[in-house]
Structure formats: structure tokens, C-alpha cells
Amino acid sequence: MSKKNKKSEKTSEPKTKKHEQKTEHKVEPKPEHKPAVKKDTLPLKNKLINGAILLIILTAFSLMAIFMAQKVLEPTNLGNILPANQTVAFATINVADLSTKTTLSEDYSLNPANLEKTVAGYLNQESFDLLKSWFGSQIAIALIADTNQSIEKIYFLEYQSRSEAEKFLNSLTVEDESLSRETYEGHTIYSYSLSQNFSACFISNYMVISQNAEILKLIIDSSKGSSSNLKSLSAYNTIADNLPYDATGIAFWNVELYPDLAASYLPIYDMIPEALIAPVMSIFNGFGAAIQANADGFYIQTYTSVDKELLADNSYFSLVKKYNADLATFIPSEPEMFFGGENLQGEIAKTVSVFQQFNESAAIIFEGILRGAIKDYFGDSIDVDDDVYPIFEDEYAISAYENEEGVKKYLILVGLGDSEEKQIHIDTLKQGFLTQQIYSEPYVKTYVLQDGSEGKEVVADLVEILNEQVVYGSNTIDMFYLSNGTSLAYMTVLNNTLAISTDLDLLKQSVDLMNGSGSESFEDTENMLALTSIIGSADEASVIDIGAMKDSEFWGIEFFSPFSSISSGKNFFDDGIATFHMLHY
């Protein structure tokens, strides 16, 4: 089968209610750190690796739903009963769906048996046995802000027999204790004077549990229409319209009212300065996620809604060109990580525009970091706008590998389009790069002190960057190395594609694929075939080999433990951003 035919065979993903298929292409955008003015003295190879890692971080926000689903679990009609102005977030999961559609390991947190133990724990039970006679299939948790803005956890348990559920509540009393009943707006609130520390009531199809009976009254009011519920929020409805109907799990975050929630659960500020996140967060008013379990793994879809009135008529979310992952043909097979997109220069420009409109100081910080890093690599004579950005107007792809010794290898491909014009910019950057003086990898230097004893110190030598050309077949490869012999990177331009790698053999494999003589391309792998279905509705896409990361300290790796890889995509619409993730067993 030809590669062209393979690309046309795209498996279908679950359709959302609103954006079933995208026809117009759209682009996106704890101490405060000032951009450094002095020269960077880190070894250049470390800087190259850090630069690649920084690009990976840009995808972190799109994965937020995965981690929220662990912290915040819920049922599909909670939007009708949760209060609009007090609900921070909620999440739900269908235990029966997991039981019939998945085969999760016994120690995995979302294994149905473990979820049942968690539910039993909500009710101070050691086992789930007493709940089986009345429990349905849905469990949920909502975070509700009380009048003092303290966050309360509220649990929802779907019931199939209310009479059995009431018997269960009665069974929790101890000797000489009776179940207290308070009637509020036609609902009975049950509570205990001795044995239990929670109150409960029945709303819709759920037993609702809280340690604060006043919170239950808030939910009763919103469910009866005495106060507004989540369905009155435009952000909630936008998100609901863009997520699948038949989800195994659902999560929602009221970003507009409670923008600081993510920092409570995710180490965001460890990765990106708060001064850069706040302006972007101000644009979004809601975030939702849906998980669908199937025989192959989890399909996760998220939607982040934007405040269209705040954006006015500005086209921050508009793409000129569609991403097709053409460069995947030149990526050697089985990378640990693949990330691709279109027009990186345009994405940066949109991000700067967002910062300038909503927080000018953040725009200065963001541009200062970028321009400072570029000048550290290529010198003060480089004009970022004229010499650097024009190179990144077309498709780009980043892939990472690991050799048998555990050393990371990176390959970066950039489509050049008009390569003759862009070759001038590449040559300018090359000359600027060669003029830089940097420090070698630190090493321990031993010397003799005046008293005859031995002294040691960690030092790094100032070294030059040198360049020579390596001939590979009919192609010429530029090799960059330090005057002490340490190799840095390899570069070539072929088939209107700029290729840069930290490993010569890896670059040669890519060159072979460009010449048509290579045999093992990423495009021919199962991961790429899985990614193809996501590319059909994405403006950026990535694949991560989870198996290669299981021994790492990557935050949240426990959630990914049952899976081998994750394929992801991102799509921009005029009212928000959609992301798609397929977790494969």
C-alpha cells in the first residue's frame, strides 16, 4: 500500500455536538523572572536539549484534562443542578462503562474495583458491599465555594433504588441514634448526631453527600431553579456542545470565576512563569473534558472556551494553512516523542498579540525571553524578525530518541517552501552561531596547593564553535563541534527541508528517507496511523511513547501507567480550542 493511500485511510473519532468537522483553519496563541541580559554560560548541548523541552511544554496545557479527571470525578446532567456562581469544577465517571469496556490493572486508580473502594470511603465504609443493592453506575465529585470562598467537596452517587439507599443511610446509625431529617424546599436532608460526619439528600438521580448541609441547600436551590445553575453559563454550554454525548467521564472547570484552580493541582508555575500564564488565562472562561473508554484505550477530548466579547473581532484563533504532517515521512521510525505543527512564526506572533492586548508587561517578558535566547545562540548581530522568523513560516517537526546508553537524540525538521530565499537566512544564522564562544561541559580540575595538599574545583573552559562538512552520498552535512572535540549538532538542507540533529546517524537516516532510499519511516508505524485520525481535525499533533517514560519522574506518570503511547492533536475554532488525545494500551 502506498504512503499516499495510507494517509487517506483515516479512522473516525467521536463526533462532537457542534464542531463535527473543521472547514476553516484557525491559530493559537512563583516569582517573576526578568529576561537575562548576560551571556548564557550553559553548555550548548544542554541549551539545545532545553530548547526542545521548552517546545514540548507548550503542549502541557492541552493535557490538563487528564490530570483533572483524577482529582475532580461526575454525571452528565450535573449542569442542571450545580450552582452557576459557586461551582469551581466537577468531574464524573461511569463505573459500569469502565467495567465493560476496559481491562485495567488491579493497582490502577481508575480500575472499577478501586473506584468502588473510593466510593465506599466517601461513606466511611471499608467495602462496597452495602452499596451494591442501590448504587447505579455514575460517581462524581464537585468543588463548591461556600459563602467564605472556602472550597467544599461534594460527592454524587447515582442510585437505582431510592428506598434501598434510604435503608442504607439508616443502617449507618449507632445505638441510641436516629437519622435526623430536615425538610428544605421539598427535599429531605439527612444527617447524623453521633456516627457520621456528613449530610445527604436525594437530588435528581443522585445521593448527594457533603460535610456541610448548607452546601446541599445551595444545590437544591439551583436544581429547583431558585438560583441559576451551570446551564445558564454560556461557557458551560459552549463546552457541552463541543464534547461527545456518550462519554465515560466528564470534567468541567469554571475558569472565569476560579482561574487559580489549575495551580492547585498542576505544577504549572514550575514550568512557565505566572506572569506569562495570567494574560492567556484571562481569555478563557471555561474548560471541559470527556473520556471515552474503548477496547484500544482511552479517547480524551477537551474544549477550552474563549471570551468572544473580550477578543472582539481580533482573529487570534485563525490559521492560514492546514497541518498535514508531511514531514513525518522523513522522520525515522519509533521516536519516543514526535511533535509537529504549521507556521511556528505565526503561533509566536499570535501569542505576542494576545499578551500585548491583555498584559503588555507579559508581552515584553515573553519577547525578551525569546529574543534573548536567540541572541545567546546566534549573536547580537542577528535580527530576529528578519533572519529567524521567516525560516519558521511552514511546517515543522521535532522528534526525540534514546540510544542504548540512555543518551537522548533529537531531530528537528523545518519545511522551507522557497528554499533559495530562506537559505540566505540559514547561512546568516550559521555564521552568527560560529562566532559564539561558550563554555565546555564542567569537569573536576585537580591541582597542588602551596602546602603540598591536593585541591579540586569544578571548572569549565571557554571554547570555540567550529564547523566542517561531512559528505554523505551526494549530500553535504554541516558538522558543528567545540574546539575541545565535543560534538554539538549536524545540519543539512535537502528537498526544501532544513534538518538539524544532535546525532549524525539519526540525521543520515532522515537524509535516506528524503532521498527515497530509507526503509523505516515514522509514517509507516502504528503510532502514525493512529495519529492520522487526529490529524484529520487538528492544527498541531504529537505522539509520546509512554513506555519509554515509565521509569522517569515525569509528573502525572502514574495516570499513564496502563498505556503504551499517547497521540494528541489540537484544533482552533472561533469560540475555543479543542484537543484530542488517544491513550493506547
PDB file of C-alpha atoms in Angstrom, residues 341-516:
ATOM      1  CA  GLY A 341       2.703  21.774  13.519  1.00  0.00           C
ATOM      2  CA  GLU A 342       2.438  24.547  10.969  1.00  0.00           C
ATOM      3  CA  ASN A 343       3.853  28.088  10.973  1.00  0.00           C
ATOM      4  CA  LEU A 344       5.625  28.410  14.318  1.00  0.00           C
ATOM      5  CA  GLN A 345       6.350  32.041  13.486  1.00  0.00           C
ATOM      6  CA  GLY A 346       2.614  32.699  13.189  1.00  0.00           C
ATOM      7  CA  GLU A 347       1.904  30.989  16.519  1.00  0.00           C
ATOM      8  CA  ILE A 348       4.511  33.135  18.263  1.00  0.00           C
ATOM      9  CA  ALA A 349       3.125  36.300  16.654  1.00  0.00           C
ATOM     10  CA  LYS A 350      -0.411  35.444  17.809  1.00  0.00           C
ATOM     11  CA  THR A 351       0.818  34.774  21.350  1.00  0.00           C
ATOM     12  CA  VAL A 352       2.601  38.126  21.461  1.00  0.00           C
ATOM     13  CA  SER A 353      -0.565  39.852  20.179  1.00  0.00           C
ATOM     14  CA  VAL A 354      -2.602  38.266  22.976  1.00  0.00           C
ATOM     15  CA  PHE A 355      -0.081  39.397  25.569  1.00  0.00           C
ATOM     16  CA  GLN A 356       0.036  42.933  24.155  1.00  0.00           C
ATOM     17  CA  GLN A 357      -3.740  43.326  24.348  1.00  0.00           C
ATOM     18  CA  PHE A 358      -4.272  41.888  27.819  1.00  0.00           C
ATOM     19  CA  ASN A 359      -0.965  42.398  29.646  1.00  0.00           C
ATOM     20  CA  GLU A 360       1.715  44.459  27.943  1.00  0.00           C
ATOM     21  CA  SER A 361       4.360  43.628  30.536  1.00  0.00           C
ATOM     22  CA  ALA A 362       3.854  39.912  29.819  1.00  0.00           C
ATOM     23  CA  ALA A 363       4.435  40.608  26.117  1.00  0.00           C
ATOM     24  CA  ILE A 364       7.718  42.316  26.983  1.00  0.00           C
ATOM     25  CA  ILE A 365       8.778  39.377  29.182  1.00  0.00           C
ATOM     26  CA  PHE A 366       7.787  36.770  26.577  1.00  0.00           C
ATOM     27  CA  GLU A 367       9.560  38.542  23.709  1.00  0.00           C
ATOM     28  CA  GLY A 368      12.540  39.275  25.927  1.00  0.00           C
ATOM     29  CA  ILE A 369      12.959  35.581  26.772  1.00  0.00           C
ATOM     30  CA  LEU A 370      12.696  34.537  23.109  1.00  0.00           C
ATOM     31  CA  ARG A 371      14.940  37.232  21.705  1.00  0.00           C
ATOM     32  CA  GLY A 372      17.468  36.839  24.491  1.00  0.00           C
ATOM     33  CA  ALA A 373      17.738  33.089  23.872  1.00  0.00           C
ATOM     34  CA  ILE A 374      18.098  33.577  20.105  1.00  0.00           C
ATOM     35  CA  LYS A 375      20.852  36.139  20.558  1.00  0.00           C
ATOM     36  CA  ASP A 376      22.635  33.830  23.003  1.00  0.00           C
ATOM     37  CA  TYR A 377      22.744  31.201  20.248  1.00  0.00           C
ATOM     38  CA  PHE A 378      23.454  33.393  17.246  1.00  0.00           C
ATOM     39  CA  GLY A 379      24.897  36.701  18.464  1.00  0.00           C
ATOM     40  CA  ASP A 380      23.776  40.307  18.760  1.00  0.00           C
ATOM     41  CA  SER A 381      24.008  40.978  15.023  1.00  0.00           C
ATOM     42  CA  ILE A 382      21.056  38.675  14.284  1.00  0.00           C
ATOM     43  CA  ASP A 383      17.731  40.364  13.531  1.00  0.00           C
ATOM     44  CA  VAL A 384      15.075  38.064  14.981  1.00  0.00           C
ATOM     45  CA  ASP A 385      12.260  39.363  12.766  1.00  0.00           C
ATOM     46  CA  ASP A 386      14.246  39.358   9.515  1.00  0.00           C
ATOM     47  CA  ASP A 387      16.671  36.456   9.995  1.00  0.00           C
ATOM     48  CA  VAL A 388      14.923  33.918  12.262  1.00  0.00           C
ATOM     49  CA  TYR A 389      11.133  34.092  11.990  1.00  0.00           C
ATOM     50  CA  PRO A 390      10.976  33.762   8.156  1.00  0.00           C
ATOM     51  CA  ILE A 391      12.530  30.288   8.417  1.00  0.00           C
ATOM     52  CA  PHE A 392       9.601  29.032  10.506  1.00  0.00           C
ATOM     53  CA  GLU A 393       6.660  30.022   8.285  1.00  0.00           C
ATOM     54  CA  ASP A 394       5.953  26.468   7.107  1.00  0.00           C
ATOM     55  CA  GLU A 395       5.637  23.010   8.667  1.00  0.00           C
ATOM     56  CA  TYR A 396       7.943  21.914  11.465  1.00  0.00           C
ATOM     57  CA  ALA A 397       8.521  18.604  13.255  1.00  0.00           C
ATOM     58  CA  ILE A 398      10.503  17.664  16.361  1.00  0.00           C
ATOM     59  CA  SER A 399      11.317  14.081  17.326  1.00  0.00           C
ATOM     60  CA  ALA A 400      13.301  12.585  20.194  1.00  0.00           C
ATOM     61  CA  TYR A 401      15.021   9.209  20.558  1.00  0.00           C
ATOM     62  CA  GLU A 402      17.176   7.428  23.124  1.00  0.00           C
ATOM     63  CA  ASN A 403      20.148   5.176  22.366  1.00  0.00           C
ATOM     64  CA  GLU A 404      21.184   2.040  24.265  1.00  0.00           C
ATOM     65  CA  GLU A 405      23.294   4.099  26.687  1.00  0.00           C
ATOM     66  CA  GLY A 406      20.286   6.236  27.585  1.00  0.00           C
ATOM     67  CA  VAL A 407      21.553   9.308  25.717  1.00  0.00           C
ATOM     68  CA  LYS A 408      18.799  11.461  24.211  1.00  0.00           C
ATOM     69  CA  LYS A 409      18.956  12.284  20.491  1.00  0.00           C
ATOM     70  CA  TYR A 410      16.899  14.972  18.769  1.00  0.00           C
ATOM     71  CA  LEU A 411      15.887  15.647  15.182  1.00  0.00           C
ATOM     72  CA  ILE A 412      14.287  18.903  14.033  1.00  0.00           C
ATOM     73  CA  LEU A 413      12.840  19.298  10.535  1.00  0.00           C
ATOM     74  CA  VAL A 414      11.576  22.572   9.091  1.00  0.00           C
ATOM     75  CA  GLY A 415       9.863  22.902   5.720  1.00  0.00           C
ATOM     76  CA  LEU A 416      11.385  25.792   3.785  1.00  0.00           C
ATOM     77  CA  GLY A 417       8.999  26.323   0.880  1.00  0.00           C
ATOM     78  CA  ASP A 418      11.097  28.818  -1.079  1.00  0.00           C
ATOM     79  CA  SER A 419      14.417  27.322  -0.006  1.00  0.00           C
ATOM     80  CA  GLU A 420      16.567  29.716  -2.077  1.00  0.00           C
ATOM     81  CA  GLU A 421      15.317  32.750  -0.184  1.00  0.00           C
ATOM     82  CA  LYS A 422      15.417  31.015   3.194  1.00  0.00           C
ATOM     83  CA  GLN A 423      18.888  29.591   2.570  1.00  0.00           C
ATOM     84  CA  ILE A 424      20.185  33.143   2.966  1.00  0.00           C
ATOM     85  CA  HIS A 425      18.658  33.330   6.446  1.00  0.00           C
ATOM     86  CA  ILE A 426      20.066  29.895   7.344  1.00  0.00           C
ATOM     87  CA  ASP A 427      23.576  30.958   6.263  1.00  0.00           C
ATOM     88  CA  THR A 428      23.258  34.140   8.346  1.00  0.00           C
ATOM     89  CA  LEU A 429      22.318  32.124  11.432  1.00  0.00           C
ATOM     90  CA  LYS A 430      25.123  29.655  10.757  1.00  0.00           C
ATOM     91  CA  GLN A 431      27.728  32.424  10.676  1.00  0.00           C
ATOM     92  CA  GLY A 432      26.294  34.003  13.812  1.00  0.00           C
ATOM     93  CA  PHE A 433      26.389  30.637  15.573  1.00  0.00           C
ATOM     94  CA  LEU A 434      30.057  30.117  14.694  1.00  0.00           C
ATOM     95  CA  THR A 435      31.045  33.466  16.209  1.00  0.00           C
ATOM     96  CA  GLN A 436      29.816  32.465  19.673  1.00  0.00           C
ATOM     97  CA  GLN A 437      32.212  31.495  22.437  1.00  0.00           C
ATOM     98  CA  ILE A 438      30.756  29.202  25.050  1.00  0.00           C
ATOM     99  CA  TYR A 439      31.875  27.086  27.952  1.00  0.00           C
ATOM    100  CA  SER A 440      32.634  23.396  27.823  1.00  0.00           C
ATOM    101  CA  GLU A 441      30.920  20.780  29.965  1.00  0.00           C
ATOM    102  CA  PRO A 442      32.039  21.282  33.601  1.00  0.00           C
ATOM    103  CA  TYR A 443      34.749  18.959  34.852  1.00  0.00           C
ATOM    104  CA  VAL A 444      36.791  18.479  38.052  1.00  0.00           C
ATOM    105  CA  LYS A 445      40.245  20.044  37.931  1.00  0.00           C
ATOM    106  CA  THR A 446      42.891  18.789  40.369  1.00  0.00           C
ATOM    107  CA  TYR A 447      45.857  20.930  41.430  1.00  0.00           C
ATOM    108  CA  VAL A 448      48.514  21.129  44.186  1.00  0.00           C
ATOM    109  CA  LEU A 449      48.180  23.810  46.858  1.00  0.00           C
ATOM    110  CA  GLN A 450      51.113  25.751  48.372  1.00  0.00           C
ATOM    111  CA  ASP A 451      51.165  23.477  51.405  1.00  0.00           C
ATOM    112  CA  GLY A 452      51.523  20.439  49.148  1.00  0.00           C
ATOM    113  CA  SER A 453      47.962  19.201  49.596  1.00  0.00           C
ATOM    114  CA  GLU A 454      45.686  18.404  46.686  1.00  0.00           C
ATOM    115  CA  GLY A 455      42.854  20.760  45.728  1.00  0.00           C
ATOM    116  CA  LYS A 456      39.897  20.218  43.437  1.00  0.00           C
ATOM    117  CA  GLU A 457      37.375  22.510  41.794  1.00  0.00           C
ATOM    118  CA  VAL A 458      34.706  22.266  39.137  1.00  0.00           C
ATOM    119  CA  VAL A 459      35.658  24.350  36.107  1.00  0.00           C
ATOM    120  CA  ALA A 460      34.528  24.911  32.529  1.00  0.00           C
ATOM    121  CA  ASP A 461      36.817  26.103  29.729  1.00  0.00           C
ATOM    122  CA  LEU A 462      35.973  28.798  27.218  1.00  0.00           C
ATOM    123  CA  VAL A 463      35.890  27.084  23.821  1.00  0.00           C
ATOM    124  CA  GLU A 464      35.141  27.951  20.203  1.00  0.00           C
ATOM    125  CA  ILE A 465      32.462  26.506  17.935  1.00  0.00           C
ATOM    126  CA  LEU A 466      33.974  25.011  14.785  1.00  0.00           C
ATOM    127  CA  ASN A 467      32.401  23.770  11.571  1.00  0.00           C
ATOM    128  CA  GLU A 468      33.367  21.312   8.894  1.00  0.00           C
ATOM    129  CA  GLN A 469      31.466  19.457   6.207  1.00  0.00           C
ATOM    130  CA  VAL A 470      30.794  15.734   6.043  1.00  0.00           C
ATOM    131  CA  VAL A 471      29.949  14.120   2.707  1.00  0.00           C
ATOM    132  CA  TYR A 472      27.199  11.516   2.844  1.00  0.00           C
ATOM    133  CA  GLY A 473      26.405  10.076  -0.564  1.00  0.00           C
ATOM    134  CA  SER A 474      25.553  13.040  -2.776  1.00  0.00           C
ATOM    135  CA  ASN A 475      24.697  15.190   0.229  1.00  0.00           C
ATOM    136  CA  THR A 476      26.768  17.561   2.335  1.00  0.00           C
ATOM    137  CA  ILE A 477      26.226  17.734   6.090  1.00  0.00           C
ATOM    138  CA  ASP A 478      27.490  20.592   8.259  1.00  0.00           C
ATOM    139  CA  MET A 479      29.053  19.342  11.493  1.00  0.00           C
ATOM    140  CA  PHE A 480      29.319  21.731  14.449  1.00  0.00           C
ATOM    141  CA  TYR A 481      31.686  20.881  17.294  1.00  0.00           C
ATOM    142  CA  LEU A 482      33.700  22.530  20.042  1.00  0.00           C
ATOM    143  CA  SER A 483      37.419  23.183  19.875  1.00  0.00           C
ATOM    144  CA  ASN A 484      37.850  20.558  22.609  1.00  0.00           C
ATOM    145  CA  GLY A 485      36.357  17.920  20.283  1.00  0.00           C
ATOM    146  CA  THR A 486      32.822  17.750  21.738  1.00  0.00           C
ATOM    147  CA  SER A 487      30.199  17.356  19.011  1.00  0.00           C
ATOM    148  CA  LEU A 488      27.192  19.683  19.093  1.00  0.00           C
ATOM    149  CA  ALA A 489      24.890  19.257  16.118  1.00  0.00           C
ATOM    150  CA  TYR A 490      24.594  18.320  12.454  1.00  0.00           C
ATOM    151  CA  MET A 491      22.674  20.179   9.753  1.00  0.00           C
ATOM    152  CA  THR A 492      21.728  19.824   6.107  1.00  0.00           C
ATOM    153  CA  VAL A 493      19.183  21.197   3.643  1.00  0.00           C
ATOM    154  CA  LEU A 494      17.547  18.722   1.289  1.00  0.00           C
ATOM    155  CA  ASN A 495      14.229  18.585  -0.581  1.00  0.00           C
ATOM    156  CA  ASN A 496      13.293  22.091   0.636  1.00  0.00           C
ATOM    157  CA  THR A 497      13.696  20.841   4.212  1.00  0.00           C
ATOM    158  CA  LEU A 498      16.096  22.041   6.898  1.00  0.00           C
ATOM    159  CA  ALA A 499      17.233  19.110   9.045  1.00  0.00           C
ATOM    160  CA  ILE A 500      19.129  19.535  12.329  1.00  0.00           C
ATOM    161  CA  SER A 501      20.101  16.730  14.706  1.00  0.00           C
ATOM    162  CA  THR A 502      22.267  16.155  17.751  1.00  0.00           C
ATOM    163  CA  ASP A 503      23.260  12.756  16.302  1.00  0.00           C
ATOM    164  CA  LEU A 504      24.927  12.141  12.915  1.00  0.00           C
ATOM    165  CA  ASP A 505      23.478   8.656  12.356  1.00  0.00           C
ATOM    166  CA  LEU A 506      19.978   9.923  13.102  1.00  0.00           C
ATOM    167  CA  LEU A 507      20.394  12.715  10.558  1.00  0.00           C
ATOM    168  CA  LYS A 508      21.683  10.233   7.977  1.00  0.00           C
ATOM    169  CA  GLN A 509      18.570   8.108   8.451  1.00  0.00           C
ATOM    170  CA  SER A 510      16.438  11.173   7.779  1.00  0.00           C
ATOM    171  CA  VAL A 511      18.500  12.032   4.687  1.00  0.00           C
ATOM    172  CA  ASP A 512      17.969   8.488   3.376  1.00  0.00           C
ATOM    173  CA  LEU A 513      14.223   8.917   3.767  1.00  0.00           C
ATOM    174  CA  MET A 514      14.363  12.242   1.913  1.00  0.00           C
ATOM    175  CA  ASN A 515      16.304  10.573  -0.904  1.00  0.00           C
ATOM    176  CA  GLY A 516      13.818   7.702  -1.080  1.00  0.00           C
TER     177      GLY A 516
END
